[in-house]
Short mmCIF file of C-alpha atoms in Angstrom, two decimals:
data_model
loop_
_atom_site.label_atom_id
_atom_site.label_comp_id
_atom_site.label_asym_id
_atom_site.label_seq_id
_atom_site.Cartn_x
_atom_site.Cartn_y
_atom_site.Cartn_z
CA MET A 1 1.42 103.80 -83.43
CA PRO A 2 4.06 106.41 -84.42
CA GLU A 3 7.71 105.66 -83.72
CA PRO A 4 9.38 107.72 -80.98
CA THR A 5 11.95 110.32 -82.01
CA ILE A 6 15.51 109.33 -81.13
CA VAL A 7 17.41 112.41 -79.97
CA GLU A 8 20.75 110.66 -79.42
CA SER A 9 21.56 107.53 -81.39
CA ASP A 10 25.30 107.22 -80.76
CA PHE A 11 25.86 104.37 -78.32
CA PHE A 12 28.86 105.74 -76.41
CA GLU A 13 27.31 109.22 -76.27
CA VAL A 14 24.20 107.71 -74.64
CA ILE A 15 26.28 105.67 -72.19
CA GLY A 16 28.44 108.69 -71.34
CA THR A 17 25.63 111.16 -70.75
CA GLN A 18 22.94 109.12 -69.02
CA ARG A 19 22.61 110.53 -65.57
CA ALA A 20 19.83 110.72 -63.01
CA MET A 21 17.36 113.44 -64.07
CA ARG A 22 15.31 114.26 -60.99
CA ARG A 23 13.73 117.52 -62.13
CA LEU A 24 11.06 116.62 -64.67
CA LYS A 25 8.43 118.60 -66.56
CA THR A 26 4.78 117.67 -66.14
CA ASP A 27 4.22 117.30 -69.92
CA PRO A 28 2.83 113.90 -70.87
CA VAL A 29 4.98 111.13 -72.36
CA PRO A 30 3.33 109.40 -75.35
CA GLU A 31 2.61 105.70 -74.97
CA GLU A 32 4.99 104.70 -77.78
CA TYR A 33 7.89 106.15 -75.76
CA ILE A 34 6.95 104.06 -72.74
CA LYS A 35 6.69 100.94 -74.86
CA LYS A 36 10.03 101.61 -76.51
CA ILE A 37 11.93 101.95 -73.23
CA ILE A 38 10.25 98.81 -71.87
CA TRP A 39 11.17 97.01 -75.09
CA ALA A 40 14.79 98.00 -74.40
CA ALA A 41 14.44 96.66 -70.86
CA THR A 42 13.30 93.28 -72.17
CA ARG A 43 16.45 92.93 -74.30
CA ALA A 44 18.53 92.62 -71.11
CA PRO A 45 19.80 89.26 -69.89
CA SER A 46 18.17 87.32 -67.06
CA GLY A 47 19.26 84.13 -65.33
CA GLY A 48 18.34 81.18 -67.55
CA ASN A 49 16.51 83.75 -69.74
CA THR A 50 13.54 83.44 -67.35
CA GLN A 51 12.54 87.10 -67.97
CA GLY A 52 10.91 87.32 -64.57
CA TRP A 53 10.21 91.02 -64.90
CA ARG A 54 7.08 93.10 -65.09
CA PHE A 55 6.88 96.85 -65.63
CA LEU A 56 4.01 98.52 -63.84
CA VAL A 57 3.37 101.92 -65.42
CA VAL A 58 1.52 104.38 -63.18
CA THR A 59 -0.02 107.51 -64.69
CA ASP A 60 -3.12 107.77 -62.49
CA ASP A 61 -2.95 111.04 -60.55
CA ALA A 62 -4.44 109.79 -57.28
CA LYS A 63 -2.08 106.82 -57.21
CA LYS A 64 0.93 108.97 -58.04
CA GLN A 65 0.03 111.37 -55.23
CA GLN A 66 -0.28 108.55 -52.72
CA ILE A 67 3.07 107.12 -53.83
CA GLN A 68 4.70 110.54 -53.53
CA GLN A 69 3.42 110.96 -49.98
CA TRP A 70 4.94 107.65 -48.90
CA TYR A 71 8.15 108.32 -50.81
CA ASN A 72 8.56 111.81 -49.41
CA GLU A 73 7.89 110.62 -45.86
CA SER A 74 10.61 107.93 -46.18
CA TRP A 75 13.05 110.35 -47.75
CA GLN A 76 12.49 112.89 -44.97
CA LYS A 77 13.18 110.19 -42.38
CA MET A 78 16.43 109.36 -44.16
CA LEU A 79 17.45 113.03 -44.20
CA ASP A 80 16.54 113.41 -40.52
CA SER A 81 18.74 110.43 -39.68
CA GLY A 82 21.74 112.06 -41.38
CA TYR A 83 21.69 110.24 -44.74
CA GLY A 84 23.84 112.00 -47.31
CA HIS A 85 25.47 114.31 -44.76
CA ARG A 86 29.11 113.75 -45.75
CA PRO A 87 31.42 116.48 -44.42
CA ASP A 88 34.19 113.85 -44.60
CA LEU A 89 34.30 113.87 -48.40
CA PRO A 90 37.01 115.70 -50.39
CA GLU A 91 35.74 119.03 -51.73
CA ALA A 92 35.03 117.96 -55.34
CA GLU A 93 33.05 114.93 -54.21
CA ARG A 94 31.29 116.97 -51.51
CA ASP A 95 29.97 119.43 -54.09
CA SER A 96 28.75 116.56 -56.24
CA ASN A 97 27.17 114.92 -53.19
CA ASP A 98 25.44 118.17 -52.20
CA ARG A 99 23.95 118.52 -55.69
CA VAL A 100 22.74 114.92 -55.66
CA MET A 101 21.12 115.37 -52.26
CA LYS A 102 19.43 118.60 -53.30
CA SER A 103 18.00 117.12 -56.46
CA ALA A 104 16.96 113.91 -54.65
CA THR A 105 15.04 116.05 -52.18
CA TYR A 106 13.43 117.93 -55.07
CA LEU A 107 12.35 114.59 -56.50
CA ALA A 108 10.83 113.47 -53.20
CA ARG A 109 8.77 116.67 -53.03
CA HIS A 110 7.65 116.48 -56.68
CA MET A 111 7.48 112.75 -57.51
CA HIS A 112 3.75 112.92 -58.29
CA GLU A 113 4.35 115.60 -60.93
CA ALA A 114 6.34 113.19 -63.10
CA PRO A 115 3.98 112.15 -65.90
CA VAL A 116 4.93 108.48 -65.52
CA LEU A 117 6.15 106.33 -62.65
CA ILE A 118 7.40 102.86 -63.52
CA PHE A 119 7.80 100.13 -60.94
CA ALA A 120 10.34 97.58 -62.17
CA CYS A 121 9.08 94.37 -60.59
CA ALA A 122 10.90 91.08 -60.12
CA LEU A 123 9.03 87.79 -59.89
CA MET A 124 10.95 85.98 -57.17
CA GLN A 125 11.49 82.23 -57.32
CA GLY A 126 11.70 81.48 -53.66
CA PRO A 127 13.77 83.46 -51.16
CA ASN A 128 17.14 84.72 -52.31
CA ARG A 129 18.98 86.85 -49.81
CA GLU A 130 22.13 87.18 -51.91
CA ILE A 131 23.25 90.10 -54.01
CA THR A 132 22.43 87.97 -57.06
CA SER A 133 18.71 88.34 -56.34
CA GLY A 134 19.02 91.58 -58.30
CA SER A 135 21.02 90.15 -61.19
CA SER A 136 17.98 89.55 -63.41
CA ILE A 137 16.21 92.88 -62.92
CA TYR A 138 18.77 95.70 -62.63
CA PRO A 139 20.30 95.04 -66.07
CA ALA A 140 16.80 95.51 -67.52
CA ILE A 141 16.34 98.68 -65.49
CA GLN A 142 19.62 100.05 -66.82
CA ASN A 143 18.57 99.27 -70.41
CA LEU A 144 15.31 101.12 -69.77
CA MET A 145 17.09 104.20 -68.43
CA LEU A 146 19.62 104.24 -71.27
CA ALA A 147 16.85 103.97 -73.86
CA ALA A 148 15.01 106.82 -72.14
CA ARG A 149 18.11 108.97 -72.47
CA ALA A 150 18.37 108.10 -76.20
CA LEU A 151 14.78 109.38 -76.54
CA GLY A 152 15.50 112.50 -74.49
CA LEU A 153 13.53 111.26 -71.47
CA GLY A 154 14.81 111.74 -67.94
CA THR A 155 14.77 108.94 -65.38
CA ALA A 156 16.25 108.08 -61.99
CA LEU A 157 16.73 104.73 -60.27
CA THR A 158 15.13 105.05 -56.84
CA THR A 159 14.48 102.52 -54.08
CA VAL A 160 13.26 104.75 -51.23
CA HIS A 161 9.65 103.63 -51.84
CA ARG A 162 10.53 100.22 -50.43
CA ALA A 163 9.99 101.40 -46.85
CA HIS A 164 6.32 101.44 -47.90
CA GLN A 165 6.45 98.45 -50.24
CA ASP A 166 3.58 96.63 -48.51
CA GLU A 167 1.26 99.63 -48.85
CA ILE A 168 2.31 100.05 -52.47
CA ARG A 169 1.55 96.38 -53.12
CA THR A 170 -1.95 96.93 -51.74
CA LEU A 171 -2.46 100.16 -53.71
CA LEU A 172 -1.46 98.57 -57.03
CA GLY A 173 -2.43 94.94 -56.47
CA ILE A 174 1.13 93.62 -56.59
CA PRO A 175 1.48 90.06 -55.21
CA GLU A 176 3.61 89.43 -52.13
CA THR A 177 5.99 87.22 -54.11
CA VAL A 178 6.93 90.18 -56.30
CA GLU A 179 9.69 92.63 -55.37
CA THR A 180 9.49 96.23 -56.53
CA ALA A 181 13.21 96.50 -57.32
CA ALA A 182 13.01 100.15 -58.37
CA LEU A 183 10.66 103.07 -58.78
CA ILE A 184 11.64 105.00 -61.88
CA PRO A 185 10.07 108.42 -62.52
CA VAL A 186 10.01 109.17 -66.26
CA GLY A 187 9.50 112.53 -67.94
CA TRP A 188 10.99 115.28 -70.07
CA PRO A 189 13.90 116.70 -68.10
CA LYS A 190 14.20 120.34 -67.07
CA GLY A 191 18.01 120.11 -67.10
CA LYS A 192 20.51 118.86 -69.65
CA PHE A 193 22.01 115.40 -69.98
CA GLY A 194 25.71 115.19 -69.23
CA SER A 195 28.35 113.17 -67.50
CA GLY A 196 28.14 112.85 -63.74
CA PHE A 197 31.10 112.81 -61.40
CA ARG A 198 32.94 109.48 -61.58
CA LYS A 199 36.19 108.02 -60.35
CA PRO A 200 38.76 107.34 -63.09
CA VAL A 201 38.87 103.83 -64.58
CA GLU A 202 42.37 103.12 -63.24
CA ASP A 203 41.17 103.66 -59.67
CA VAL A 204 38.46 100.99 -59.89
CA THR A 205 40.28 98.41 -62.02
CA TYR A 206 42.51 95.71 -60.58
CA TRP A 207 44.63 93.28 -62.61
CA ASP A 208 44.95 89.61 -61.62
CA SER A 209 44.89 90.42 -57.88
CA TRP A 210 42.78 92.66 -55.68
CA GLY A 211 44.42 96.07 -55.32
CA THR A 212 46.87 95.72 -58.24
CA LYS A 213 46.45 98.79 -60.43
CA ARG A 214 47.85 99.65 -63.85
CA LYS A 215 48.12 103.10 -65.41
CA MET B 1 47.08 104.04 -76.14
CA PRO B 2 45.10 103.49 -79.39
CA GLU B 3 41.32 103.86 -79.31
CA PRO B 4 39.29 100.66 -79.70
CA THR B 5 37.37 100.12 -82.93
CA ILE B 6 33.61 100.51 -82.55
CA VAL B 7 31.86 97.91 -84.71
CA GLU B 8 28.30 98.98 -83.87
CA SER B 9 27.65 102.56 -82.84
CA ASP B 10 23.86 102.72 -83.16
CA PHE B 11 22.37 102.71 -79.68
CA PHE B 12 19.18 100.76 -80.35
CA GLU B 13 21.06 98.26 -82.53
CA VAL B 14 23.45 97.58 -79.64
CA ILE B 15 20.58 97.22 -77.16
CA GLY B 16 18.66 94.94 -79.50
CA THR B 17 21.51 92.59 -80.35
CA GLN B 18 23.41 92.22 -77.08
CA ARG B 19 23.03 88.66 -76.04
CA ALA B 20 25.10 86.23 -73.98
CA MET B 21 28.06 85.03 -76.08
CA ARG B 22 29.35 81.90 -74.38
CA ARG B 23 31.55 80.53 -77.17
CA LEU B 24 34.64 82.73 -77.31
CA LYS B 25 37.87 82.63 -79.28
CA THR B 26 41.16 82.45 -77.43
CA ASP B 27 42.60 85.51 -79.24
CA PRO B 28 43.77 88.21 -76.83
CA VAL B 29 41.76 91.36 -76.14
CA PRO B 30 43.87 94.54 -76.15
CA GLU B 31 44.02 96.50 -72.91
CA GLU B 32 42.32 99.57 -74.40
CA TYR B 33 39.21 97.47 -75.04
CA ILE B 34 39.10 96.34 -71.42
CA LYS B 35 39.51 99.90 -70.21
CA LYS B 36 36.80 101.16 -72.55
CA ILE B 37 34.19 98.66 -71.33
CA ILE B 38 35.09 99.39 -67.70
CA TRP B 39 34.78 103.11 -68.45
CA ALA B 40 31.27 102.39 -69.71
CA ALA B 41 30.55 100.48 -66.50
CA THR B 42 31.57 103.47 -64.40
CA ARG B 43 29.04 105.69 -66.16
CA ALA B 44 26.20 103.71 -64.56
CA PRO B 45 24.28 105.04 -61.60
CA SER B 46 24.91 103.90 -58.02
CA GLY B 47 23.04 104.73 -54.82
CA GLY B 48 24.13 108.18 -53.63
CA ASN B 49 26.72 108.00 -56.46
CA THR B 50 28.94 106.01 -54.07
CA GLN B 51 30.49 104.06 -56.98
CA GLY B 52 31.24 101.11 -54.72
CA TRP B 53 32.45 98.98 -57.59
CA ARG B 54 35.75 97.40 -58.51
CA PHE B 55 36.53 95.42 -61.65
CA LEU B 56 39.05 92.65 -61.17
CA VAL B 57 40.46 91.64 -64.55
CA VAL B 58 41.98 88.15 -64.65
CA THR B 59 44.21 87.17 -67.58
CA ASP B 60 46.67 84.94 -65.70
CA ASP B 61 46.42 81.41 -67.10
CA ALA B 62 46.88 79.51 -63.86
CA LYS B 63 44.25 81.61 -62.11
CA LYS B 64 41.82 81.25 -65.00
CA GLN B 65 42.27 77.48 -64.94
CA GLN B 66 41.61 77.27 -61.22
CA ILE B 67 38.49 79.43 -61.62
CA GLN B 68 37.25 77.26 -64.48
CA GLN B 69 37.64 74.11 -62.38
CA TRP B 70 35.52 75.55 -59.58
CA TYR B 71 33.00 76.98 -62.01
CA ASN B 72 32.67 73.74 -63.96
CA GLU B 73 32.28 71.70 -60.80
CA SER B 74 29.45 73.95 -59.59
CA TRP B 75 27.78 73.94 -63.00
CA GLN B 76 27.93 70.13 -63.15
CA LYS B 77 26.29 69.93 -59.72
CA MET B 78 23.49 72.21 -60.94
CA LEU B 79 22.97 70.05 -64.04
CA ASP B 80 22.98 66.88 -61.94
CA SER B 81 20.30 68.37 -59.70
CA GLY B 82 18.05 69.02 -62.71
CA TYR B 83 18.70 72.73 -63.26
CA GLY B 84 17.48 73.85 -66.68
CA HIS B 85 15.56 70.65 -67.34
CA ARG B 86 12.25 72.19 -68.41
CA PRO B 87 10.01 69.74 -70.30
CA ASP B 88 7.07 71.87 -69.09
CA LEU B 89 7.94 74.80 -71.36
CA PRO B 90 6.06 75.49 -74.62
CA GLU B 91 8.00 74.28 -77.65
CA ALA B 92 9.45 77.62 -78.79
CA GLU B 93 10.71 78.40 -75.30
CA ARG B 94 11.97 74.85 -74.85
CA ASP B 95 14.17 75.13 -77.92
CA SER B 96 15.53 78.45 -76.67
CA ASN B 97 16.11 76.94 -73.22
CA ASP B 98 17.91 73.93 -74.71
CA ARG B 99 20.24 76.20 -76.67
CA VAL B 100 20.98 78.30 -73.58
CA MET B 101 21.73 75.20 -71.50
CA LYS B 102 23.99 73.76 -74.17
CA SER B 103 26.00 76.94 -74.55
CA ALA B 104 26.15 77.45 -70.77
CA THR B 105 27.65 73.97 -70.46
CA TYR B 106 30.14 74.82 -73.21
CA LEU B 107 31.12 77.90 -71.23
CA ALA B 108 31.63 75.87 -68.04
CA ARG B 109 33.96 73.49 -69.89
CA HIS B 110 35.91 76.29 -71.62
CA MET B 111 35.83 79.24 -69.20
CA HIS B 112 39.63 79.30 -68.86
CA GLU B 113 40.03 79.70 -72.64
CA ALA B 114 38.39 83.13 -72.57
CA PRO B 115 41.22 85.64 -72.83
CA VAL B 116 39.78 87.77 -70.04
CA LEU B 117 37.63 87.09 -66.99
CA ILE B 118 36.23 90.09 -65.16
CA PHE B 119 34.87 89.88 -61.64
CA ALA B 120 32.44 92.73 -61.04
CA CYS B 121 32.87 93.39 -57.34
CA ALA B 122 30.60 95.32 -54.99
CA LEU B 123 31.94 97.00 -51.85
CA MET B 124 29.20 96.29 -49.35
CA GLN B 125 28.28 98.83 -46.69
CA GLY B 126 27.08 96.49 -44.00
CA PRO B 127 24.70 93.57 -44.54
CA ASN B 128 21.89 94.08 -47.03
CA ARG B 129 19.75 91.05 -47.66
CA GLU B 130 17.29 92.84 -49.93
CA ILE B 131 17.09 92.75 -53.69
CA THR B 132 18.37 96.33 -53.67
CA SER B 133 21.82 95.11 -52.59
CA GLY B 134 22.41 94.59 -56.32
CA SER B 135 21.04 97.95 -57.43
CA SER B 136 24.43 99.67 -57.52
CA ILE B 137 26.42 96.97 -59.34
CA TYR B 138 24.21 95.28 -61.97
CA PRO B 139 23.53 98.51 -63.88
CA ALA B 140 27.31 98.92 -64.23
CA ILE B 141 27.63 95.30 -65.34
CA GLN B 142 24.98 95.86 -68.00
CA ASN B 143 26.79 98.98 -69.26
CA LEU B 144 29.99 96.92 -69.48
CA MET B 145 28.32 94.18 -71.51
CA LEU B 146 26.59 96.64 -73.84
CA ALA B 147 29.86 98.46 -74.47
CA ALA B 148 31.55 95.13 -75.19
CA ARG B 149 28.90 94.40 -77.81
CA ALA B 150 29.48 97.83 -79.40
CA LEU B 151 33.17 96.86 -79.69
CA GLY B 152 32.33 93.40 -81.06
CA LEU B 153 33.32 91.63 -77.84
CA GLY B 154 31.27 88.78 -76.43
CA THR B 155 30.34 88.56 -72.75
CA ALA B 156 27.97 86.69 -70.46
CA LEU B 157 26.68 87.52 -67.00
CA THR B 158 27.40 84.51 -64.81
CA THR B 159 27.03 83.91 -61.08
CA VAL B 160 27.76 80.17 -60.81
CA HIS B 161 31.23 80.90 -59.40
CA ARG B 162 29.64 82.07 -56.17
CA ALA B 163 29.41 78.52 -54.84
CA HIS B 164 33.20 78.87 -54.57
CA GLN B 165 33.29 82.56 -53.69
CA ASP B 166 35.40 82.04 -50.57
CA GLU B 167 38.08 80.12 -52.48
CA ILE B 168 38.03 82.76 -55.22
CA ARG B 169 38.47 85.47 -52.59
CA THR B 170 41.54 83.64 -51.31
CA LEU B 171 42.93 83.07 -54.82
CA LEU B 172 42.60 86.73 -55.80
CA GLY B 173 42.95 88.47 -52.44
CA ILE B 174 39.41 89.82 -52.39
CA PRO B 175 38.31 91.06 -48.94
CA GLU B 176 35.40 89.35 -47.18
CA THR B 177 33.35 92.56 -47.24
CA VAL B 178 33.35 92.49 -51.04
CA GLU B 179 30.77 90.55 -53.05
CA THR B 180 31.68 89.15 -56.45
CA ALA B 181 28.34 90.03 -58.05
CA ALA B 182 29.23 88.51 -61.42
CA LEU B 183 31.94 86.70 -63.32
CA ILE B 184 32.01 87.99 -66.89
CA PRO B 185 34.08 86.13 -69.50
CA VAL B 186 35.16 88.52 -72.27
CA GLY B 187 36.48 87.63 -75.73
CA TRP B 188 35.91 87.70 -79.45
CA PRO B 189 32.79 85.65 -80.12
CA LYS B 190 32.67 82.60 -82.39
CA GLY B 191 28.99 83.23 -83.16
CA LYS B 192 27.07 86.28 -84.32
CA PHE B 193 25.30 88.89 -82.27
CA GLY B 194 21.53 88.90 -82.59
CA SER B 195 18.33 89.15 -80.66
CA GLY B 196 17.55 86.45 -78.14
CA PHE B 197 14.11 85.03 -77.46
CA ARG B 198 12.00 87.49 -75.46
CA LYS B 199 8.38 87.87 -74.43
CA PRO B 200 6.51 90.72 -76.18
CA VAL B 201 6.36 94.07 -74.40
CA GLU B 202 2.57 93.92 -73.93
CA ASP B 203 2.93 90.69 -71.93
CA VAL B 204 5.25 92.22 -69.34
CA THR B 205 3.73 95.71 -69.07
CA TYR B 206 0.89 96.57 -66.70
CA TRP B 207 -0.94 99.90 -66.56
CA ASP B 208 -1.92 101.49 -63.24
CA SER B 209 -2.71 98.10 -61.64
CA TRP B 210 -0.95 94.75 -61.53
CA GLY B 211 -2.21 92.53 -64.35
CA THR B 212 -3.88 95.27 -66.41
CA LYS B 213 -2.56 94.97 -69.96
CA ARG B 214 -2.97 97.22 -72.98
CA LYS B 215 -2.42 96.28 -76.62
#
């Protein structure tokens, strides 16, 4: 199998320019690219190195269309209930928020056109209702998305499908004990990579006590 | 402020050699290194780009010692209850598991000697008992740990402190609505970076249906 072409190999450049790419071309993604980004995912840590992750790659058109219908329906419900309507935000953040909402809606309408959908699945060991239940799957997901960016592939971390998780389990044969932690569309992006809007480091860093900032 | 020295700038090399470094030197870590790894954390995605993260950096000796006592006590309880005792594992995995357990115990005994402890904190928007409650903090944590590796700094993602989360909140002034998703010791590693034991990609990748593998 040929090796994928790395379009950005500088670590901090990858970290600094990985952003959600929700507008994707329909062009296929070769299998070696998929395997490479999943390889990156498997290099992530997991509690006790249990590696309780599985990556379910969906390229079947009928299945992608069904998933898109459920996803779009859930997204529309969220929009109808006011999700993402944030007139309270300062102007700079409001513009950023508006762009995110617009592109997220584009994704909901076009999810099935992405050449690849990946469900990042977590094998659960009993019930865990704490935030730490995600501690052994989201690091792997982040590795996958960073590696995709290094290869020039667009991704986005989405969870809206979970309103239909039971139906998706049935469609794809996923056991009940498995959580679909994220649905990640993968494809060649229409737009350019670049840095998203973020708060400055000094605003989110505290020193020795909550709330104590340093310039 | 001087720029930190990057010891490994190749993206896939960083991804492939970031592993938990639990044996750390006591040498101090300059502030610009801490800020750089937190910068990397803030480049991660978060739901609706809400960036509900705070990074609480602890370098105060008395606070680190108190945290180590709680951490060590919880770790000892886990050991006493049989955590990590896995005679059922195949030999290769058993050796890996034994090494992880040994170094995790070392960390519990020496946590306070790490020059820096970082609590990765998540601002919660109401109760969320689903796995997705971690989807907007663990990607940032992974970015932080990858960036540390690029700078030659060792880290480990730990959650054992959570048995004493309430006391830690009191010690550091963390509000009740904030979850300490991880405690990450940061320092110059005694050992070498390298790839940990992982299952092959084909064992954790399914195609179009759960359980369907491809070579």
